[in-house]
CSV table of C-alpha atoms and ligand atoms in Angstrom, one decimal:
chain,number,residue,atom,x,y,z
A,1210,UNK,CA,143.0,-16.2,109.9
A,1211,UNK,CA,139.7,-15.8,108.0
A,1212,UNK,CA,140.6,-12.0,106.4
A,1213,UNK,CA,138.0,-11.1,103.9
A,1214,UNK,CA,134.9,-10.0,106.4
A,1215,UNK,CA,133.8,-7.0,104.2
A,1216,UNK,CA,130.5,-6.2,104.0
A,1217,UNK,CA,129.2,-9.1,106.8
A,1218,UNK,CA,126.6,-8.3,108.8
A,1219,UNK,CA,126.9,-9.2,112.8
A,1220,UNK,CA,123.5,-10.1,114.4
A,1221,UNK,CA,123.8,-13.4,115.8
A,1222,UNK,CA,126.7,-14.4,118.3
A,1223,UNK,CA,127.2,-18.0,115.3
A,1224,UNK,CA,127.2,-15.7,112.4
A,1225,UNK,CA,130.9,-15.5,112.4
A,1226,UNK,CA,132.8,-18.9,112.4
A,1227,UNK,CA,135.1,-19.8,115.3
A,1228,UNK,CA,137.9,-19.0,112.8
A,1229,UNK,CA,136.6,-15.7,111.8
A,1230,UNK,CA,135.9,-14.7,115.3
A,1231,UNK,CA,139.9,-15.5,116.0
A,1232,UNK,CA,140.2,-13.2,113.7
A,1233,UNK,CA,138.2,-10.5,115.4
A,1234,UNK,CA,140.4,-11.4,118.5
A,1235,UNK,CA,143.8,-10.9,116.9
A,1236,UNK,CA,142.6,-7.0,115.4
A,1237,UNK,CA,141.8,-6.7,118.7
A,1238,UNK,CA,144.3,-7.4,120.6
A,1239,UNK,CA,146.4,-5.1,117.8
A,1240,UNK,CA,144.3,-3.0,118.0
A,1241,UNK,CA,144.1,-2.1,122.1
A,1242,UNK,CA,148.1,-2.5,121.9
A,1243,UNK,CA,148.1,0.7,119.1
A,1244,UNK,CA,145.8,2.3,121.6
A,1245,UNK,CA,147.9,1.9,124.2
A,1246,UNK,CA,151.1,3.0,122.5
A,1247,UNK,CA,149.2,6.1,121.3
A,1248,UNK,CA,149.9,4.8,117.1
A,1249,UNK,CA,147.5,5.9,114.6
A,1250,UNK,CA,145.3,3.0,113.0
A,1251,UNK,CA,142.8,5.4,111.3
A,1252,UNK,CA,141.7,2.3,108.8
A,1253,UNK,CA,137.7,4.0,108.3
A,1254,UNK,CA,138.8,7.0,107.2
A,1255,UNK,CA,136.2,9.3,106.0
A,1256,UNK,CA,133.3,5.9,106.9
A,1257,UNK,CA,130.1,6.9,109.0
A,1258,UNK,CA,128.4,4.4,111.1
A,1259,UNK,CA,124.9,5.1,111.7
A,1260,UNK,CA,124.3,4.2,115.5
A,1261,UNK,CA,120.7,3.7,115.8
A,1262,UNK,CA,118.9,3.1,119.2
A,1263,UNK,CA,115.1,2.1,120.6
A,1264,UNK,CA,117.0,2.0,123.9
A,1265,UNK,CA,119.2,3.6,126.1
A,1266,UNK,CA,122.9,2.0,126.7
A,1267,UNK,CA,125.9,4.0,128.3
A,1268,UNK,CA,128.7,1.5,127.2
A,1269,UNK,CA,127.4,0.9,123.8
A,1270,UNK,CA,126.9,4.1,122.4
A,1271,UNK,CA,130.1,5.6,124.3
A,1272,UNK,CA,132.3,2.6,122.8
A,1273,UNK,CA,130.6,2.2,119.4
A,1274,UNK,CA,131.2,6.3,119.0
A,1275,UNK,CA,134.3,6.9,119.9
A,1276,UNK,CA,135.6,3.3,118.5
A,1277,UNK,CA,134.2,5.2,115.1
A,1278,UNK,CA,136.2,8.3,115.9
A,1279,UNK,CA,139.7,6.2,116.5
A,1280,UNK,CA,139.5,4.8,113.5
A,1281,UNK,CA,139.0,7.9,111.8
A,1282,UNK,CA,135.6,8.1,110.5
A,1283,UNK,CA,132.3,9.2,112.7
A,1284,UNK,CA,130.0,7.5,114.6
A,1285,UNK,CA,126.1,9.2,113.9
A,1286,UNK,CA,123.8,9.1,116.8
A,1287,UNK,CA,120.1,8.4,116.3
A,1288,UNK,CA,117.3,7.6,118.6
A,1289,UNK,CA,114.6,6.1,117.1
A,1290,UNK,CA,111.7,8.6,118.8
A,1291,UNK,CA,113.5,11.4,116.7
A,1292,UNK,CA,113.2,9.7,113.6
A,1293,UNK,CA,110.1,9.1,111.7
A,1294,UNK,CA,110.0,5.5,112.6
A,1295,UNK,CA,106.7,5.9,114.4
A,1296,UNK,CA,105.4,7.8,111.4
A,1297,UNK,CA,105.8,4.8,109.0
A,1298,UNK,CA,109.3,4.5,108.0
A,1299,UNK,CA,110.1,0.5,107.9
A,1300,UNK,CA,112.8,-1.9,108.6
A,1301,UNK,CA,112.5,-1.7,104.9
A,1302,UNK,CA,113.0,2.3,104.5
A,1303,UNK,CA,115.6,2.1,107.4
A,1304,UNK,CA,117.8,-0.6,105.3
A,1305,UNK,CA,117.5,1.2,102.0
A,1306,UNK,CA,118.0,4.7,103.1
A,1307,UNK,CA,120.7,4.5,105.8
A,1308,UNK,CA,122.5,2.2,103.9
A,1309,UNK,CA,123.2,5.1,100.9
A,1310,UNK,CA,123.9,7.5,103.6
A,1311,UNK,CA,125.5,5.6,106.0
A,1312,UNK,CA,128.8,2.7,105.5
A,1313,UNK,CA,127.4,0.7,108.6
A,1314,UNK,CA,124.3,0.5,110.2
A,1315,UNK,CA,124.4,-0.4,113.9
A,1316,UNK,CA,120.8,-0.9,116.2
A,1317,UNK,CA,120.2,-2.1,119.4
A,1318,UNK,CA,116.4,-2.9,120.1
A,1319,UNK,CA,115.4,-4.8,122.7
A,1320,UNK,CA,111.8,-5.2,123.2
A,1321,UNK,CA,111.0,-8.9,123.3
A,1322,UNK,CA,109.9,-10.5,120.2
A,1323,UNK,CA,110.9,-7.4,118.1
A,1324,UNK,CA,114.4,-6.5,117.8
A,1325,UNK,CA,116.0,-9.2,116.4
A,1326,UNK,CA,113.3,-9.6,113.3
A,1327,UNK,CA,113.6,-6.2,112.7
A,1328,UNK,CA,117.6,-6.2,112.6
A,1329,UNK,CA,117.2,-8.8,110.2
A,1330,UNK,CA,114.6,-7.2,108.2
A,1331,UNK,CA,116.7,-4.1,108.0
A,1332,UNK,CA,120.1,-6.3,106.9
A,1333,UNK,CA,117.8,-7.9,104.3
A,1334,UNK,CA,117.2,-4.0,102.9
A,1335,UNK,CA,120.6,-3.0,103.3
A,1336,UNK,CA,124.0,-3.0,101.2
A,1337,UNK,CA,126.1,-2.0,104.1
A,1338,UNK,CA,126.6,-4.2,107.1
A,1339,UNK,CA,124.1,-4.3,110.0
A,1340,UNK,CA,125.6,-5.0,113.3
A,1341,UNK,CA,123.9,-5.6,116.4
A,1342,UNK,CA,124.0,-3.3,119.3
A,1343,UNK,CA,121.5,-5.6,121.2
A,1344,UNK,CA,118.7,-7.4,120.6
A,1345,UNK,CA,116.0,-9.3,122.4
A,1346,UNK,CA,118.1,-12.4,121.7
A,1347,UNK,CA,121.6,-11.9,121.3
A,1348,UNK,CA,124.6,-9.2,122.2
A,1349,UNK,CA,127.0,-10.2,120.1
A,1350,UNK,CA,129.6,-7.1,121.0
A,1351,UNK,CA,129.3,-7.9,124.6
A,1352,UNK,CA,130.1,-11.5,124.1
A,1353,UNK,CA,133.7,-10.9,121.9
A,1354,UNK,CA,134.5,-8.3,124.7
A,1355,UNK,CA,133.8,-11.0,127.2
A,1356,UNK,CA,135.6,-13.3,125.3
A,1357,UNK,CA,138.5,-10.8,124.8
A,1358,UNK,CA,138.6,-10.6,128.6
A,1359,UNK,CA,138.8,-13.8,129.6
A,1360,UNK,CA,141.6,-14.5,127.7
A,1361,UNK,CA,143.4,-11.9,128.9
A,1362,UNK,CA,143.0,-12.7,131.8
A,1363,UNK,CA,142.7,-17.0,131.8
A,1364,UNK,CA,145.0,-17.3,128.9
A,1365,UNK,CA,144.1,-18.6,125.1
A,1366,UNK,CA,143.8,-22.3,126.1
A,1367,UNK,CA,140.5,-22.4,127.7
A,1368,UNK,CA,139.5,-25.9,127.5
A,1369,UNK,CA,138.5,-27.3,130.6
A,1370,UNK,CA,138.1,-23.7,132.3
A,1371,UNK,CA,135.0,-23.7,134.0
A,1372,UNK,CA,132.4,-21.1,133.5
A,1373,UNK,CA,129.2,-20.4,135.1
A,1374,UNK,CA,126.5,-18.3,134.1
A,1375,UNK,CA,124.3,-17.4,136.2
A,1376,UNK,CA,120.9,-15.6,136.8
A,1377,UNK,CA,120.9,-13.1,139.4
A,1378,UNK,CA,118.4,-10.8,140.9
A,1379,UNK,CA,117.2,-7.1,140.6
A,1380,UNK,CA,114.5,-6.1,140.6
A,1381,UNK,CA,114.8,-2.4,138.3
A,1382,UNK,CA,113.1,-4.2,135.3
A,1383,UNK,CA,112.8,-7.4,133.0
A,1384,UNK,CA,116.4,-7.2,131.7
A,1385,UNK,CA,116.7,-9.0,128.6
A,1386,UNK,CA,117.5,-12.8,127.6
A,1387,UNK,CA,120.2,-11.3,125.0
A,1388,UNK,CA,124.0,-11.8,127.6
A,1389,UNK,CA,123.1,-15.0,128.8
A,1390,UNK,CA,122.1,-16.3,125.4
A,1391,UNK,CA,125.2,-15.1,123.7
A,1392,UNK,CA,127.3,-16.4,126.1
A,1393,UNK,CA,126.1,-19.8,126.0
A,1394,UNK,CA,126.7,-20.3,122.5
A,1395,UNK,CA,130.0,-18.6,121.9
A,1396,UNK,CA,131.7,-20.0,125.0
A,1397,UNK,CA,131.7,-23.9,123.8
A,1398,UNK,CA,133.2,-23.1,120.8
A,1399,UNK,CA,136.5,-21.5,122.6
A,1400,UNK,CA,136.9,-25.0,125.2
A,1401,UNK,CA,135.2,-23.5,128.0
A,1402,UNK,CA,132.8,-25.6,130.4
A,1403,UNK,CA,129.5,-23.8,130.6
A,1404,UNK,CA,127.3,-24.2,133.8
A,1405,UNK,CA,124.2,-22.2,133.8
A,1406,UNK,CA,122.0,-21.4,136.7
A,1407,UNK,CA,118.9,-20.2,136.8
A,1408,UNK,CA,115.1,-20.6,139.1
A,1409,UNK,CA,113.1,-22.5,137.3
A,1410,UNK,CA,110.8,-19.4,135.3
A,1411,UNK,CA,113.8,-17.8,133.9
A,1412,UNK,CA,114.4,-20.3,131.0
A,1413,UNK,CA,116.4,-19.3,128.0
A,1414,UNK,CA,114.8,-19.8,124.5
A,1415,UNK,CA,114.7,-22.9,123.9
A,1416,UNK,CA,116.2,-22.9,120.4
A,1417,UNK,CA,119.3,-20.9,121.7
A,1418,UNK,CA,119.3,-24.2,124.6
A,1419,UNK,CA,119.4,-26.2,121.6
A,1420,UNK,CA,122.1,-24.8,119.5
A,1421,UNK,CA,124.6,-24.4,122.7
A,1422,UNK,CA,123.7,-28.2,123.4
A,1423,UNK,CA,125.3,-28.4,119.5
A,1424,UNK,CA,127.7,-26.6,120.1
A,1425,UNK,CA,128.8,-27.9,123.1
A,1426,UNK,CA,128.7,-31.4,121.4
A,1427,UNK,CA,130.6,-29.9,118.3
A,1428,UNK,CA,133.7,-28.5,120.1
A,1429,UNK,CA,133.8,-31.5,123.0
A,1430,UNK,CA,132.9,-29.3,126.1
A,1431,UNK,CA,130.6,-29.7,129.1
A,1432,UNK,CA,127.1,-28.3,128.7
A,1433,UNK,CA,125.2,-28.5,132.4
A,1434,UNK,CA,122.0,-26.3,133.6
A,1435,UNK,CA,121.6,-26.1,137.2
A,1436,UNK,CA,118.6,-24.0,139.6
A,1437,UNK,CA,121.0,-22.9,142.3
A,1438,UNK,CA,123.9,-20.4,142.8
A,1439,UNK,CA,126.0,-22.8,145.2
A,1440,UNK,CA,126.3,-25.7,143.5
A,1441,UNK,CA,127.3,-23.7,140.1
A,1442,UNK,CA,129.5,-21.5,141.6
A,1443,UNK,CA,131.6,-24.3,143.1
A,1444,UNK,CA,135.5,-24.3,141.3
A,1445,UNK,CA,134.5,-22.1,138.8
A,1446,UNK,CA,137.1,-20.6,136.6
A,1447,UNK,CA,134.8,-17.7,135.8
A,1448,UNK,CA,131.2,-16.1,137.5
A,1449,UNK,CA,129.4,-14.4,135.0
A,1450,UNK,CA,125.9,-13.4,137.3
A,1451,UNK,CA,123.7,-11.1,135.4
A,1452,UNK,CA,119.9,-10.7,135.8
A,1453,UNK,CA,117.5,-11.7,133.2
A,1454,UNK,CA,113.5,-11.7,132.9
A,1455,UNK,CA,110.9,-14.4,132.9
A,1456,UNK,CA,110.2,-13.7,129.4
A,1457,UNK,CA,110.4,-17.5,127.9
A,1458,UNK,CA,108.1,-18.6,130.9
A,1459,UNK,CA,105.5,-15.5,130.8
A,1460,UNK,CA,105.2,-12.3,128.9
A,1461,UNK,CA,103.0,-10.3,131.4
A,1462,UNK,CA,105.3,-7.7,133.3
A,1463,UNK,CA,103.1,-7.8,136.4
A,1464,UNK,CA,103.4,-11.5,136.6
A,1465,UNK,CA,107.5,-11.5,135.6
A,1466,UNK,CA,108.0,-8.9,138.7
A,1467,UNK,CA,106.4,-10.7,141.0
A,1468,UNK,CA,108.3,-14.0,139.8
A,1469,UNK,CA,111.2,-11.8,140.0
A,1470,UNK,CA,110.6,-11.2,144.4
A,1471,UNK,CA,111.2,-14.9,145.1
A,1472,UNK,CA,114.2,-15.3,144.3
A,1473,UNK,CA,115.7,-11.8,146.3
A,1474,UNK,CA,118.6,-14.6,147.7
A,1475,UNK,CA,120.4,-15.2,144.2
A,1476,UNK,CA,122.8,-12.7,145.0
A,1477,UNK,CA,126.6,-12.7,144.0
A,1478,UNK,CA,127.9,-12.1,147.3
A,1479,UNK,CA,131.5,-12.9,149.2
A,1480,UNK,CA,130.5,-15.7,150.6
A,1481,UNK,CA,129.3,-17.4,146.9
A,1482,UNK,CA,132.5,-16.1,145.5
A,1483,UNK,CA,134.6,-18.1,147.7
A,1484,UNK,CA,133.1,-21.3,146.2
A,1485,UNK,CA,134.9,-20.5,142.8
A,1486,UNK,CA,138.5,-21.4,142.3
A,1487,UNK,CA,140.4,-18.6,144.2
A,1488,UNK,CA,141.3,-16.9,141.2
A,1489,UNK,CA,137.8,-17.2,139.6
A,1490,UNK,CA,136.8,-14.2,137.8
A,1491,UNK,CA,133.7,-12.0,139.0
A,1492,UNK,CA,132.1,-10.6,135.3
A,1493,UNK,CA,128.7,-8.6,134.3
A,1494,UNK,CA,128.1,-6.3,131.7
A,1495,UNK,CA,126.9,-3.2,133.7
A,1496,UNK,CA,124.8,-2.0,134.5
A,1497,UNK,CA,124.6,-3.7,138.0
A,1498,UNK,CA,122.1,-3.0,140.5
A,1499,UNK,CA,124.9,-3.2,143.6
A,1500,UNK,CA,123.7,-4.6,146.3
A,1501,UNK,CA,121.1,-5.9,145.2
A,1502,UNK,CA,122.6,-8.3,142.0
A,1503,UNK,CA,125.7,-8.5,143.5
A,1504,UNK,CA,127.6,-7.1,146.7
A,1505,UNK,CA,130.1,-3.8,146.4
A,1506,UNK,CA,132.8,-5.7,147.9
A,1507,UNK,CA,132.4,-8.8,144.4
A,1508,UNK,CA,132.5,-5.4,142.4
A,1509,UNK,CA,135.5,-3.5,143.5
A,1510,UNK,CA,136.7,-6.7,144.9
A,1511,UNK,CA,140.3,-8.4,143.5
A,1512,UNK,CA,138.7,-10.7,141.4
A,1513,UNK,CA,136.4,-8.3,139.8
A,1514,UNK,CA,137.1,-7.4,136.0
A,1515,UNK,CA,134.3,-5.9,135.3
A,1516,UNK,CA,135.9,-2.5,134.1
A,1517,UNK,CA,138.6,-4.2,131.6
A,1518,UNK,CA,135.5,-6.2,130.5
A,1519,UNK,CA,133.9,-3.0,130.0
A,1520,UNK,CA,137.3,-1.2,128.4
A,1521,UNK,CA,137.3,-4.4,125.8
A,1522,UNK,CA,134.0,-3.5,124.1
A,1523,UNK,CA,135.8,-0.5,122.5
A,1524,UNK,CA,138.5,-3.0,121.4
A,1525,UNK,CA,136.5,-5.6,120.3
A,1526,UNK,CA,133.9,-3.2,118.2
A,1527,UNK,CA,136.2,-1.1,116.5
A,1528,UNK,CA,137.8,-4.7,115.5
A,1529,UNK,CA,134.7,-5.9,113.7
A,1530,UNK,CA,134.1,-2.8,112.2
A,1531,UNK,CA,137.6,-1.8,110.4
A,1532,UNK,CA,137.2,-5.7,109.3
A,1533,UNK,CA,133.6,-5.2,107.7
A,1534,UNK,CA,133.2,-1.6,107.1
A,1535,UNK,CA,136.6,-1.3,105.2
B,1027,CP,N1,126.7,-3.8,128.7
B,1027,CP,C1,126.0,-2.9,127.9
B,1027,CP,O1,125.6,-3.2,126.8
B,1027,CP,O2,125.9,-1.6,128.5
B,1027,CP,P1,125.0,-0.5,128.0
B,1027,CP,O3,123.6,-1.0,128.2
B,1027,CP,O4,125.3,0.7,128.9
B,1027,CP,O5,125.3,-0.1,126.6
């Protein structure tokens, strides 16, 4: 157990080892068991997150606030139009300032190219830890909850456990890279055979291709990309099918949404499901678009788990933050 993580910033799914993030796993664990029993674990007493956002979210924000609240301190909810961000204040300004108000700063910023520079240049300003609510590149929070679940739910051993990840479609907007991305690099590291499926314009970065290929090599598991659904699907431990946008292979909108139209069939449907080991796991982060990304019955279906998934980001938040905010 790795216990001194004061102070550390979380922006990047590999800026925690794979001991530390154990670590993270065993608080949380704790600490959803002293949920459950109703015991007080009030360890941030009197701390105050700042919780700032250039995008909306309904797990994040809910999780992240009243994770804060549990563990005794407050949770302070900004949106960035209400600040004076547009008016000149910098990554620079944000860093300084917030972090003498403020005994965490977490930001979730999306927009392609942006967010994770500026998370960094605000950590860079900062004295108190910056943790990532979601970036253009990475969703780090997403990923231990993820993590967290399929443990619970696959057991601790998961070496030789296959999982797929997998594009999907919808067609609402050009979702980010950042689920996909972390899930590809944290995976390896905990045994797990990644398989991910995507058409051929929906590329991940290639520097985050390149450091799951590493990681992959460094822990001994199976690294495999593949462009359709059936073949990735087939005796897979766990289906984690999420949209993404065509944002490696063009940055036009226009030209990503019409990309986007082609591929209507990559669906997660009963019929796809089936090809999975018959206890396979159905995961996504929500929001879906049902119907469209995936069916109702995969959703509220038996081997759907997307609502514990969605119950472990509290867990797995308010374990990174009474371990760095302390
Ligand atoms: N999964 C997730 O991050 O959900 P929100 O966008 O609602 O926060």
């Amino acid at each position: 157990m790795q216990s001194d993580l004061r102070n550390r910033d979380l922006i990047g799914d590999l800026d925690f080892s794979k001991e530390e993030v154990e670590t993270v796993l065993d608080v949380a664990f704790d600490l959803k068991r002293k949920r459950a029993l109703g015991e007080p674990h009030a360890y941030l007493r009197d701390k105050v997150l700042a919780m700032l956002f250039f995008f909306s979210s309904t797990r994040t924000r809910g999780s992240f606030e009243a994770g804060m609240a549990q563990l005794g301190g407050h949770g302070a909810f900004i949106e960035s139009k209400t600040t004076q961000i547009s008016h000149g204040d910098t990554p620079k300004e944000i860093g300084e300032i917030f972090g003498r108000y403020f005994d965490g700063i977490a930001i979730r910023h999306c927009d392609w190219g942006v967010g994770n520079g500026y998370l960094n240049a605000v950590a860079k300003a900062s004295r108190v830890p910056v943790l990532n609510m979601q970036c253009d590149v990475y969703h780090p929070f997403q990923c231990l909850a993820d993590l967290m679940t399929i443990i619970e739910k696959k057991g601790r051993d998961l070496r030789r456990k296959k999982m797929v990840v997998s594009w999907a479609y919808a067609a609402s907007y050009q979702k980010p890279l950042s689920v996909p991305q972390s899930l590809i690099l944290q995976m390896p590291r905990f045994g797990m055979d990644v398989v991910l499926a995507h058409p051929p314009e929906f590329r991940l970065m290639p520097e985050v291709m390149d450091q799951a290929r590493e990681q992959a090599r460094k822990f001994g598991t199976g690294f495999e990309v593949v462009d359709d659904m059936d073949t990735a699907f087939k005796d897979a431990d766990v289906i984690y099918a999420k949209s993404w946008g065509a944002l490696v292979h063009t940055a036009d909108a226009e030209e990503g949404a019409k990309i986007i139209k082609k591929y209507e069939h990559w669906i997660t449907d009963e019929r796809k499901m089936a090809l999975g080991k018959p206890d396979a796991i159905y995961m996504h982060p929500l929001p879906a678009d049902r119907n469209i990304e995936v069916t109702d019955g995969v959703m509220d279906g038996p081997n759907s788990v997307v609502y514990d998934e969605a119950e472990n980001r509290l867990h797995a938040q308010k374990a990174v933050m009474a371990l760095t905010m302390r």
